[in-house]
Short mmCIF file of C-alpha atoms and ligand atoms in Angstrom, two decimals:
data_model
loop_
_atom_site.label_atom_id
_atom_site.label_comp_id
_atom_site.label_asym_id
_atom_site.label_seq_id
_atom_site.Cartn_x
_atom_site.Cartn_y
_atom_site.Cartn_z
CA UNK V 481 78.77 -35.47 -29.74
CA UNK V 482 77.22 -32.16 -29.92
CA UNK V 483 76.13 -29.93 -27.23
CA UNK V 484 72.59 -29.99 -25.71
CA UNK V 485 70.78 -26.68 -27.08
CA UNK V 486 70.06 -24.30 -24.03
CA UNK V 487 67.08 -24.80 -22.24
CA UNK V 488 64.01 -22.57 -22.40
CA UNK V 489 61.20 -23.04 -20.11
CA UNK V 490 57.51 -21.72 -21.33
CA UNK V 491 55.77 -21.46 -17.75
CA UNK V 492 51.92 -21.34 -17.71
CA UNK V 493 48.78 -22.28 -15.80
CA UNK V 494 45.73 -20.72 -17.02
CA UNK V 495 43.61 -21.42 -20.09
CA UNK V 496 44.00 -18.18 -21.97
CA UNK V 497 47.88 -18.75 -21.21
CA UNK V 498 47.96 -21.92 -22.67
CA UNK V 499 46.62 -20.94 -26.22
CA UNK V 500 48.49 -17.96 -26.61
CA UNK V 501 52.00 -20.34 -25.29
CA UNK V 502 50.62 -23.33 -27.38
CA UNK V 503 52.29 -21.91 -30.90
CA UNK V 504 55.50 -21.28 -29.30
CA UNK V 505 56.05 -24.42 -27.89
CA UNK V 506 55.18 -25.96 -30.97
CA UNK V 507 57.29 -23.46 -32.82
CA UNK V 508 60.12 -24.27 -30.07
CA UNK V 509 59.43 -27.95 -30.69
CA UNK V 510 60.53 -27.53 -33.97
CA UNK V 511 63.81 -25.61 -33.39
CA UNK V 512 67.00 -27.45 -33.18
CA UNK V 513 68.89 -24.50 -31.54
CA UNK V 514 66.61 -24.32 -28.52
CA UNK V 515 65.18 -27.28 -26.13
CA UNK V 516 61.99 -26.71 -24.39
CA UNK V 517 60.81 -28.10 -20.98
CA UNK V 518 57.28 -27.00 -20.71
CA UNK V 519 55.86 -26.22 -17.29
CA UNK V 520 52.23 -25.70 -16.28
CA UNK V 521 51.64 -24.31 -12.63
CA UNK V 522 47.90 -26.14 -13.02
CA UNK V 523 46.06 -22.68 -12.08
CA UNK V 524 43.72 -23.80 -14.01
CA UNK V 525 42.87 -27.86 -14.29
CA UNK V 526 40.23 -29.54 -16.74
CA UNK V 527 40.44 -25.93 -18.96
CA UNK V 528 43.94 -26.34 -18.89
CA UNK V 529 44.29 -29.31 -19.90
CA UNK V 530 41.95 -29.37 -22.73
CA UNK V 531 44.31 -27.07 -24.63
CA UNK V 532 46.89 -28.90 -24.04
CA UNK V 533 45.35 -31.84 -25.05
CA UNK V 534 44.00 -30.19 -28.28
CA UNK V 535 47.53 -29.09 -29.12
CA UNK V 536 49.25 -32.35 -28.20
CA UNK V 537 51.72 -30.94 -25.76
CA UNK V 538 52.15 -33.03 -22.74
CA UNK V 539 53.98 -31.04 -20.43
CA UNK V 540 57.36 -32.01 -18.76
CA UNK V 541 56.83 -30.71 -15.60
CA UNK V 542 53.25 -30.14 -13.25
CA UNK V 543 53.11 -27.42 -10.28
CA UNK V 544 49.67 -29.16 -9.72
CA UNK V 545 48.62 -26.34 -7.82
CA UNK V 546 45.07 -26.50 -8.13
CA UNK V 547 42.43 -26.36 -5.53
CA UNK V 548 38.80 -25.18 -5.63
CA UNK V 549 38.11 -21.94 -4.61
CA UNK V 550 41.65 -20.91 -4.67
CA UNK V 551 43.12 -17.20 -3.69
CA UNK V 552 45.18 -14.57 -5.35
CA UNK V 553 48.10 -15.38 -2.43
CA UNK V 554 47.44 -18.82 -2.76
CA UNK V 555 47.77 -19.13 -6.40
CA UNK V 556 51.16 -16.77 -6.20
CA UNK V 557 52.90 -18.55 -2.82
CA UNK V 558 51.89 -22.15 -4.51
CA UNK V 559 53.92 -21.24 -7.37
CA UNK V 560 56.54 -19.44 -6.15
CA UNK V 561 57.09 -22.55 -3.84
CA UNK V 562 57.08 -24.98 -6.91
CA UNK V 563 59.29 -23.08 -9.14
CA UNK V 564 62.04 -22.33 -6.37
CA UNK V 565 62.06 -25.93 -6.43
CA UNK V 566 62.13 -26.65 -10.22
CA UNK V 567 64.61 -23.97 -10.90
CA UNK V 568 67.39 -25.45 -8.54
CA UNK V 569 67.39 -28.73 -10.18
CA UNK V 570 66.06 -27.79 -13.37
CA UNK V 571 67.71 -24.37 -14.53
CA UNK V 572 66.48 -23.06 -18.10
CA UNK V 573 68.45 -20.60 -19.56
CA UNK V 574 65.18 -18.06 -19.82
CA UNK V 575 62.12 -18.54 -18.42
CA UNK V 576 58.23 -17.84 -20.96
CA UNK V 577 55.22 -16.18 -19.43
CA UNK V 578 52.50 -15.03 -21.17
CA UNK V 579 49.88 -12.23 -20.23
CA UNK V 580 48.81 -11.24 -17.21
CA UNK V 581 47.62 -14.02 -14.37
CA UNK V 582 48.59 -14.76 -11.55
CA UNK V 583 50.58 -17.56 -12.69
CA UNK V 584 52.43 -15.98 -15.04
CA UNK V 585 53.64 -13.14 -12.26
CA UNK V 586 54.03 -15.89 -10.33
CA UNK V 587 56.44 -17.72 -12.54
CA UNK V 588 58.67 -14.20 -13.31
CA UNK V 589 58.95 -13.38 -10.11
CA UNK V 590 60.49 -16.76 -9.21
CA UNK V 591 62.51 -16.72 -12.26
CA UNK V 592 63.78 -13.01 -11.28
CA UNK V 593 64.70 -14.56 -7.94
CA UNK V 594 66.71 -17.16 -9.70
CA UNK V 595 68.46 -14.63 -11.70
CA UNK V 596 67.01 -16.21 -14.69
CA UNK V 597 65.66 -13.46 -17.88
CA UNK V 598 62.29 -13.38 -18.26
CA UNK V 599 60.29 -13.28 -21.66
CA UNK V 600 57.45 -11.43 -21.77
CA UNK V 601 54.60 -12.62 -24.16
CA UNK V 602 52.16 -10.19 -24.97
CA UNK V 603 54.12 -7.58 -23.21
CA UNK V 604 52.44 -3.77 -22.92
CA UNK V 605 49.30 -4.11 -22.63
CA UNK V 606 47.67 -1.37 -20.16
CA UNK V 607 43.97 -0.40 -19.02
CA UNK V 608 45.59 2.52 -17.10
CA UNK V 609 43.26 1.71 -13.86
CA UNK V 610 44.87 -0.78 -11.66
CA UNK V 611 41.13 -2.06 -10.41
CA UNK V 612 40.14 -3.05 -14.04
CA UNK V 613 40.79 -5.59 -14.86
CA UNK V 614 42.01 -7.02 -11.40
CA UNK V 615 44.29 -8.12 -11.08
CA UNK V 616 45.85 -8.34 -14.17
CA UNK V 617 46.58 -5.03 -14.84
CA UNK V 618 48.79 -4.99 -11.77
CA UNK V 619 50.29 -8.38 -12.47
CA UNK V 620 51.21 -7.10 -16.23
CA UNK V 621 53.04 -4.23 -14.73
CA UNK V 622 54.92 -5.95 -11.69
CA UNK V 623 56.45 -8.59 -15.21
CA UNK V 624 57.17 -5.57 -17.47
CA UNK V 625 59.48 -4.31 -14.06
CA UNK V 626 61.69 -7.66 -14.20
CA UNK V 627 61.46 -9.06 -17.66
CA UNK V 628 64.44 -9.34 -20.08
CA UNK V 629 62.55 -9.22 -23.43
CA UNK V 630 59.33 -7.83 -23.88
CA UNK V 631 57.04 -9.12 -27.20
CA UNK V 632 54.55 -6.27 -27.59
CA UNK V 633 51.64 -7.84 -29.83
CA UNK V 634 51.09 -3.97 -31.86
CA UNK V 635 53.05 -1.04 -31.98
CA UNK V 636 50.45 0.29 -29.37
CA UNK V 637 51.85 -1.88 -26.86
CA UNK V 638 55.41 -0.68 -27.51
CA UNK V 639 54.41 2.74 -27.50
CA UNK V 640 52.68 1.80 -23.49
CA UNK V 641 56.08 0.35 -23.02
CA UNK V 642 58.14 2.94 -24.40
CA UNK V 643 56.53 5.49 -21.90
CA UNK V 644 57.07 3.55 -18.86
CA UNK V 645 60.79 3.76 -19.79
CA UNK V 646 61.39 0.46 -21.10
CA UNK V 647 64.52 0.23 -23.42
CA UNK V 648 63.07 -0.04 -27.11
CA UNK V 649 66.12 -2.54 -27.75
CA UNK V 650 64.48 -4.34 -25.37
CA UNK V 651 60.95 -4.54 -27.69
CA UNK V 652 60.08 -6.42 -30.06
CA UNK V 653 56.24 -6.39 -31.96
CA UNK V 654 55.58 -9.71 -32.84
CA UNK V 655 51.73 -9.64 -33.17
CA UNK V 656 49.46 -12.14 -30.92
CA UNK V 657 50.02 -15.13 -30.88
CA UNK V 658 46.54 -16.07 -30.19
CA UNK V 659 46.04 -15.29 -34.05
CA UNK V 660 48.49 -17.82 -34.98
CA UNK V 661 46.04 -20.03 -32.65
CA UNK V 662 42.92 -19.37 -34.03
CA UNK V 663 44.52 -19.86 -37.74
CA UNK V 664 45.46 -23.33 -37.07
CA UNK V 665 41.77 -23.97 -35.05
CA UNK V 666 39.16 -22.41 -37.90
CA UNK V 667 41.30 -24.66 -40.31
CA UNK V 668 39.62 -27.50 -39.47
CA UNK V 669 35.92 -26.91 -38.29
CA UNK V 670 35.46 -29.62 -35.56
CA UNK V 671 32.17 -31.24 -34.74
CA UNK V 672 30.31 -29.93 -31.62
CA UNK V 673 30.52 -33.25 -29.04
CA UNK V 674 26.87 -31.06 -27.55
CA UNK V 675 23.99 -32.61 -29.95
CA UNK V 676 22.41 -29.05 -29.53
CA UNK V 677 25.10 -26.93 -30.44
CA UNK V 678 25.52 -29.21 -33.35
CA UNK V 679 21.94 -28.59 -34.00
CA UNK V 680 21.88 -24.95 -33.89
CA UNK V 681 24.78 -24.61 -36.13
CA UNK V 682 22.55 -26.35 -38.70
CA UNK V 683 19.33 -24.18 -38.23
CA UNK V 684 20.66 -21.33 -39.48
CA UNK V 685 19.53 -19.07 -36.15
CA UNK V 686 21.35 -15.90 -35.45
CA UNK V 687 23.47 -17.05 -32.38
CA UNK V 688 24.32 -14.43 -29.47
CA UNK V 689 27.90 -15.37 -27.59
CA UNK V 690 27.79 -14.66 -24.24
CA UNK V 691 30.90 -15.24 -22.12
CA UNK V 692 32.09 -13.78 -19.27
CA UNK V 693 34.29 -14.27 -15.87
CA UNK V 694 36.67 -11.29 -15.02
CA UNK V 695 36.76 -10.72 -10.81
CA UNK V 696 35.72 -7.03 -11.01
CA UNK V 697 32.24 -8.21 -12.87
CA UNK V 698 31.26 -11.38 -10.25
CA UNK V 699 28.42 -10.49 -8.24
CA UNK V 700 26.12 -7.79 -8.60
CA UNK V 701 27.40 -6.34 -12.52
CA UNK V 702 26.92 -10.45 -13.29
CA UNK V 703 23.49 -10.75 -12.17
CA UNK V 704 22.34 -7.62 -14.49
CA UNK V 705 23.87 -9.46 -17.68
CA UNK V 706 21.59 -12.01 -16.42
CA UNK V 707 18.67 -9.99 -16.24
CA UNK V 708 19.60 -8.19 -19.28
CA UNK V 709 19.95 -11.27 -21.52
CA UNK V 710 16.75 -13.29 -19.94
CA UNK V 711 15.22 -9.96 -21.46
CA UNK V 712 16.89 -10.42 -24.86
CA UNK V 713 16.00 -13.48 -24.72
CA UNK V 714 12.24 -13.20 -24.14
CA UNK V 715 12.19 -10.90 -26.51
CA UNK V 716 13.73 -12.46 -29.64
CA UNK V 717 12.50 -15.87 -29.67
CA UNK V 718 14.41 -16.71 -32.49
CA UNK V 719 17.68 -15.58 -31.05
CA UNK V 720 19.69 -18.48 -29.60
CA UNK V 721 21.67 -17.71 -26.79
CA UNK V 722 25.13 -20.10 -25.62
CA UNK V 723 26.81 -19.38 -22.84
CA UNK V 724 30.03 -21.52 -22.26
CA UNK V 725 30.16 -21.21 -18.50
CA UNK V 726 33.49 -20.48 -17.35
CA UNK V 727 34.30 -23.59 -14.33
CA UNK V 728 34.30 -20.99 -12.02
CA UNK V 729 31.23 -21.33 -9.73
CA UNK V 730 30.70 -17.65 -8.92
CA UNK V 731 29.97 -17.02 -12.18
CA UNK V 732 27.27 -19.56 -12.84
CA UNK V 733 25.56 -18.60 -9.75
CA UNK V 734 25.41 -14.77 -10.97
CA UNK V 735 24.27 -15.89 -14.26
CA UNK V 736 22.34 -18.70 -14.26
CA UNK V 737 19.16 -18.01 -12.00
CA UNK V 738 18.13 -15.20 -14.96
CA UNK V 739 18.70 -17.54 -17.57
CA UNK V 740 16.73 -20.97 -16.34
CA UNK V 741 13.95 -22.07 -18.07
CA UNK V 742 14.29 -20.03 -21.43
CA UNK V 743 14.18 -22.70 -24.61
CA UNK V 744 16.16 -20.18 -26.63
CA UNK V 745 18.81 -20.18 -23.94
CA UNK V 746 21.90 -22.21 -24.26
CA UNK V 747 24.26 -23.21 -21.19
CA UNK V 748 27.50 -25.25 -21.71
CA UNK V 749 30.30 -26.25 -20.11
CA UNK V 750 33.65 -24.54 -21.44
CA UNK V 751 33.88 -26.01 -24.62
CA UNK V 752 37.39 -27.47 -25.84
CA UNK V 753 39.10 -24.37 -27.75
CA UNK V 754 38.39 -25.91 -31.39
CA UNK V 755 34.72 -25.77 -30.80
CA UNK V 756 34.99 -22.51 -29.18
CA UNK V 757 36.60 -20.93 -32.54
CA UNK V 758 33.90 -22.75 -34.53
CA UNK V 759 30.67 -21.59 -32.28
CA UNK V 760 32.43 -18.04 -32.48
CA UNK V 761 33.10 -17.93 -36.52
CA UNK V 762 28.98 -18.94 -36.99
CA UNK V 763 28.14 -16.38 -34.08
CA UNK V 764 26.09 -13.14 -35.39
CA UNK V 765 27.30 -11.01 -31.88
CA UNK V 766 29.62 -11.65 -29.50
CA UNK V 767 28.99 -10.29 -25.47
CA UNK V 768 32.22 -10.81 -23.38
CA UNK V 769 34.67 -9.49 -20.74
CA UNK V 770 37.30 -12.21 -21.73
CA UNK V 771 40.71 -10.52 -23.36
CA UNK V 772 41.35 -13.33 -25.56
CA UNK V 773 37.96 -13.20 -27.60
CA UNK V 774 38.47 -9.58 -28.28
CA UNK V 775 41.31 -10.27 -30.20
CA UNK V 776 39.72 -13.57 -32.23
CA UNK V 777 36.06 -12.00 -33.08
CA UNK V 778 37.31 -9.19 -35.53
CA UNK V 779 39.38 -12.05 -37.58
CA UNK V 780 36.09 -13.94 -38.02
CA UNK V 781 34.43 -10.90 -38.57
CA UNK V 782 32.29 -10.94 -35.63
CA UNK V 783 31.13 -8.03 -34.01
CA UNK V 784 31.84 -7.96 -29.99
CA UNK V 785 30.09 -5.90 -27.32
CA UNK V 786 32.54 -5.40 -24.91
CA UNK V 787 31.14 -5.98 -20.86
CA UNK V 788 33.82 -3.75 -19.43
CA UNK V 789 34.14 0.30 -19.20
CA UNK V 790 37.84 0.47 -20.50
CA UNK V 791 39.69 -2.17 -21.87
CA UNK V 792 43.88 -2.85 -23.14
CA UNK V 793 43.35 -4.06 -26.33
CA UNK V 794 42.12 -0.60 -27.89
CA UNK V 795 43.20 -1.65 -31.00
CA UNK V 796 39.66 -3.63 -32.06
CA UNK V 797 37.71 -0.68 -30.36
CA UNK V 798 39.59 2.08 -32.83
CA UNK V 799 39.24 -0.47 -36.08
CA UNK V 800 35.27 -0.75 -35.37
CA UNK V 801 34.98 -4.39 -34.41
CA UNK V 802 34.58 -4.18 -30.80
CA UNK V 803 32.53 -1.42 -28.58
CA UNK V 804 32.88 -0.96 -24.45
CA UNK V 805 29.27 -1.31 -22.75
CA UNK V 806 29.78 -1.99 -19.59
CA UNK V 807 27.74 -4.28 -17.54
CA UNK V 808 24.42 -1.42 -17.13
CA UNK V 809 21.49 -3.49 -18.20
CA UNK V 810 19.69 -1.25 -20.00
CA UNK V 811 22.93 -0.50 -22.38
CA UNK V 812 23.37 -4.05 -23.21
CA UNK V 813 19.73 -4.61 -23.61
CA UNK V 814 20.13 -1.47 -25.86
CA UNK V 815 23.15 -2.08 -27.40
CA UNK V 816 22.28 -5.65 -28.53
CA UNK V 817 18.78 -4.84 -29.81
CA UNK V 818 20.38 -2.40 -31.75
CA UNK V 819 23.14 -4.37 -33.79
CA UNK V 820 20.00 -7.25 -34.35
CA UNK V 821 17.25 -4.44 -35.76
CA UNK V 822 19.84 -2.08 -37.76
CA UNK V 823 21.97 -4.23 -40.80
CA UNK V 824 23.97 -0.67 -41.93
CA UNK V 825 25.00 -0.70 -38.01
CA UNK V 826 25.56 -4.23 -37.95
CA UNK V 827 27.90 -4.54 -40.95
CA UNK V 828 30.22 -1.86 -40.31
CA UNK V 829 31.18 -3.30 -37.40
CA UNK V 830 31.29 -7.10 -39.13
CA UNK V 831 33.70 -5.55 -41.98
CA UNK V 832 35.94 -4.29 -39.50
CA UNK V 833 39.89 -5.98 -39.69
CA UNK V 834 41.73 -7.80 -37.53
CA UNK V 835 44.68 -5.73 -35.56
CA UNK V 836 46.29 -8.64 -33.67
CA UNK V 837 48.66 -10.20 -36.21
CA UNK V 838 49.46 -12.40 -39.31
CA UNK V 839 49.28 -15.56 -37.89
CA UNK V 840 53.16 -15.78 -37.63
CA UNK V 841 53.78 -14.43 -33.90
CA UNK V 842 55.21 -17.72 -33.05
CA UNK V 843 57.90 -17.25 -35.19
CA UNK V 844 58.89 -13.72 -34.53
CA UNK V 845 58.83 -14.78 -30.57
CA UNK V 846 61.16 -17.41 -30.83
CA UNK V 847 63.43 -15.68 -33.36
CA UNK V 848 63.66 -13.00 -30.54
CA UNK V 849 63.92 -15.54 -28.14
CA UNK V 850 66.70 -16.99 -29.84
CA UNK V 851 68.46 -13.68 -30.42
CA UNK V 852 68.43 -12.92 -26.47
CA UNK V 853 70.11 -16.37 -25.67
CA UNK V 854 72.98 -15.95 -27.71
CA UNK V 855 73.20 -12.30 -26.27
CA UNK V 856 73.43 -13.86 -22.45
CA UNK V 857 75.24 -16.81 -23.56
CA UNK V 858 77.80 -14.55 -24.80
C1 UD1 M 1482 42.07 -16.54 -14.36
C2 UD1 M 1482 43.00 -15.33 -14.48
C3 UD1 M 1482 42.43 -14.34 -15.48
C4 UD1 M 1482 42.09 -15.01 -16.79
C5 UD1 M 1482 41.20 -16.21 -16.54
C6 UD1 M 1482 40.95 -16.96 -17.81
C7 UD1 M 1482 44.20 -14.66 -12.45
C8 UD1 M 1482 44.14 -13.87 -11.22
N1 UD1 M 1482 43.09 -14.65 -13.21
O1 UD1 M 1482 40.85 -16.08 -13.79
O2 UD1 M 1482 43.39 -13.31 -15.71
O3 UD1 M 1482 41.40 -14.09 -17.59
O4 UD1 M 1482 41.85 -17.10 -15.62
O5 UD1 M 1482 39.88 -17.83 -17.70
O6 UD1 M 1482 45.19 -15.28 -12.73
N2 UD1 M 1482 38.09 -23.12 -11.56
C9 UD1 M 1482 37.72 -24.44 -11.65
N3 UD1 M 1482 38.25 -25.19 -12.69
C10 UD1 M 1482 39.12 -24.68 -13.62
C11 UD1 M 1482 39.45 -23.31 -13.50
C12 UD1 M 1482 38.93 -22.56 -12.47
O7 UD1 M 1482 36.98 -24.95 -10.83
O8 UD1 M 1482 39.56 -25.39 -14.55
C13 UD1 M 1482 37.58 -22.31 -10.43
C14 UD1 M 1482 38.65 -22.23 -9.33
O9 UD1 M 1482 38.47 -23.19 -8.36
C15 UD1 M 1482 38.47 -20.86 -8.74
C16 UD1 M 1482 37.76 -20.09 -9.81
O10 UD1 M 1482 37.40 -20.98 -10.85
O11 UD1 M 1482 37.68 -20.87 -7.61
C17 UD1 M 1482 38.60 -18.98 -10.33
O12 UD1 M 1482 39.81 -19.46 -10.88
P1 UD1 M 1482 41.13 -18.54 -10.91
O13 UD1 M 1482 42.19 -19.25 -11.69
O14 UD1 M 1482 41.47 -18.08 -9.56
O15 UD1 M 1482 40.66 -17.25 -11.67
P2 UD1 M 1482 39.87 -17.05 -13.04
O16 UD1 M 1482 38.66 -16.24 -12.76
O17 UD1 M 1482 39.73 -18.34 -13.74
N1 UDP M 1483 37.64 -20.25 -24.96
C1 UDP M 1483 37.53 -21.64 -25.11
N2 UDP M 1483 36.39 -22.26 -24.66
C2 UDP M 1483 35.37 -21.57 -24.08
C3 UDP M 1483 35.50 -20.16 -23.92
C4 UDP M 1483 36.65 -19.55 -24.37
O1 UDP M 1483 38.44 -22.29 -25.64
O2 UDP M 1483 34.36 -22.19 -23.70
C5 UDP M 1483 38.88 -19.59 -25.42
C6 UDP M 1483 38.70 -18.36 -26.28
O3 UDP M 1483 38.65 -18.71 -27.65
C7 UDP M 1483 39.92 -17.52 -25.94
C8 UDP M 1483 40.24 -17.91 -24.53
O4 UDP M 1483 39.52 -19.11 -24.26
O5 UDP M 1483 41.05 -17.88 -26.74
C9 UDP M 1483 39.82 -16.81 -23.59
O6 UDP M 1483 39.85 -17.28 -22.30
P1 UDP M 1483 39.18 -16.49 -21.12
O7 UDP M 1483 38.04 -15.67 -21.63
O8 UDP M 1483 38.90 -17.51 -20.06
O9 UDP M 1483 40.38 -15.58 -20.59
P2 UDP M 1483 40.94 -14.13 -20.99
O10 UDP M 1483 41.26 -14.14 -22.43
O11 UDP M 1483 39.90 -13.13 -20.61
O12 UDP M 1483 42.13 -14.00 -20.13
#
């Protein structure tokens, strides 16, 4: 009989988390040196488990943690609590997180506490201001403390690394993963289950993406993109507007009041991630705060107004896809109008190229994963 391959646990709860993790479980599936025993912490519910539906991973083991209106401390504690659990019947050999969330500080931190090596996907990113984004940039740093292996997705996140003294043998630039993702979804164009959406990718209108959620824009910067698009929106009657409404309620009571009533003015629920590509590769612009869709729009070739003033993924900013606005109304009302009226504008951002990765991150990740267990097994 031949001996079980060691165990290596991919921990995640959040949506984001889940489509970046989904190509290296599936790549993990696949290997016959490793076993994998996904866990999800739940952070998230119905948008976590739409990914995981999409990608046909059922997972082995389920924190459950969620519960409306949930905290920072409850999130962490909640997981903390699980995974102390897990790990002292269930002991992987390393432990996956991915990003920045609370879940996925969460899930080092209890792995650290188990002695167990963390792997850090998408290792190295940095804002520099630990208010923005909040608060992921803290969470990113407190993993990049206690992980074993970092996976950088560009050299500018090794270089971030490098200068906060991490050992470069310790680094590895595998691009994103979420490339790899989108690869696989744009493949196959699904059909929109939304009638509308379904309808406007047939008219031919120029569509304007608006998504947004992070904690530092809820409130008061929320209600101005309101105001600001209701404005667009007036304006440019043949514009369409869709807004995939994060499940969060904050954020559709910022945003929605603005938006009621306008016919050109489309609000969803957050669509299953195969749609999302496919609304995003027929989108003209894209308005978001979300870190994931900065690094999908310039591989579709959509431009992406940015509704932050600094962001950790410089790399779309410096190759001309992506530009920081901030949430001032009059800038995004400007800003927008601008890249519809002006085509020479327009295009140079559109022909911009993507920074994030081949579409084989997966690979590289486990490879490196792989390398580090033999180094601990000995
Ligand atoms: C979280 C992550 C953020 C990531 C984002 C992706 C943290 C601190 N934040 O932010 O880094 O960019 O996910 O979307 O980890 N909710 C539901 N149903 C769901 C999901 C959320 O009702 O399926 C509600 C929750 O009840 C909660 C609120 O949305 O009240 C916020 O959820 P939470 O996971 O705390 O933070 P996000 O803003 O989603
Ligand atoms: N996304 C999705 N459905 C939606 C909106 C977004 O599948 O309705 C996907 C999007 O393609 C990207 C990810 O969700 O891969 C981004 O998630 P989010 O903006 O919530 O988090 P962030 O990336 O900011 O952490």
């Amino acid at each position: 009989m031949g001996q079980t391959p060691p165990l290596v646990m991919p921990v995640y709860g959040t949506r984001p988390e889940a489509i970046k993790m989904a190509p290296i479980v599936k790549e993990l599936e696949a290997s016959a040196s490793l076993q994998s025993f996904v866990t999800v912490t739940g952070q998230h519910r119905a948008m976590l488990d739409q990914v995981n539906m999409l990608f046909g991973i059922v997972p082995d083991h389920d924190l459950n943690i969620f519960q409306p209106g949930q905290g920072l401390v409850a999130i962490l504690t909640r997981t903390l609590d699980g995974l102390d659990k897990l790990f002292t019947v269930n002991r992987p050999r390393v432990v996956l997180v991915q990003g920045d969330t609370t879940t996925s500080m969460a899930a080092a931190l209890a792995a650290f506490n188990h002695a167990i090596p963390v792997v850090h996907v998408e290792a190295g990113l940095r804002s520099g201001n630990p208010w923005s984004p909040y608060p992921e940039e803290g969470n990113r740093k407190l993993i990049s403390q206690i992980a074993s292996l970092h996976l950088a997705p560009t050299e500018a996140s090794r270089r971030n690394l490098l200068r906060e003294n991490i050992a470069d043998k310790n680094i590895v630039v595998t691009g994103n993963t979420v490339i790899d993702a989108l690869l696989g979804a744009v493949e196959k164009p699904l059909p929109f289950r939304d009638p509308a959406l379904e309808q406007l990718a047939s008219a031919g209108r120029r569509i304007l993406l608006l998504t947004t959620h992070r904690r530092e824009n809820q409130g008061g910067a929320m209600r101005g993109v309101g105001r600001a698009l209701a404005r667009l929106a007036a304006r440019n009657p043949d514009l369409a507007i869709v807004l995939p409404a994060h499940a969060n309620p904050v954020v559709r009571e910022a945003l929605l009041p603005a938006l009621n009533g306008f016919p050109n003015v489309l609000v969803t629920d957050p669509l299953p991630y195969g749609e999302f590509c496919r609304l995003l590769s027929i989108s003209y612009l894209v308005l978001t705060d979300s870190g994931g869709i900065q690094e999908e729009a310039p591989s579709l070739g959509v431009p992406v107004l940015v509704l932050r003033e600094n962001t950790e993924r410089p790399e779309a900013v410096a190759a001309g896809t992506a530009r920081l606005v901030g949430t001032d109304e009059a800038r995004i009302e400007a800003e927008v109008t601008s890249l519809l009226d002006d085509q020479r504008r327009y295009r140079q951002m559109a022909g911009s190229t993507n920074p994030y990765g081949d579409g084989r991150a997966a690979r590289r990740s486990v490879e490196a994963v792989q390398r580090l267990v033999e180094e601990i097994s000995g």
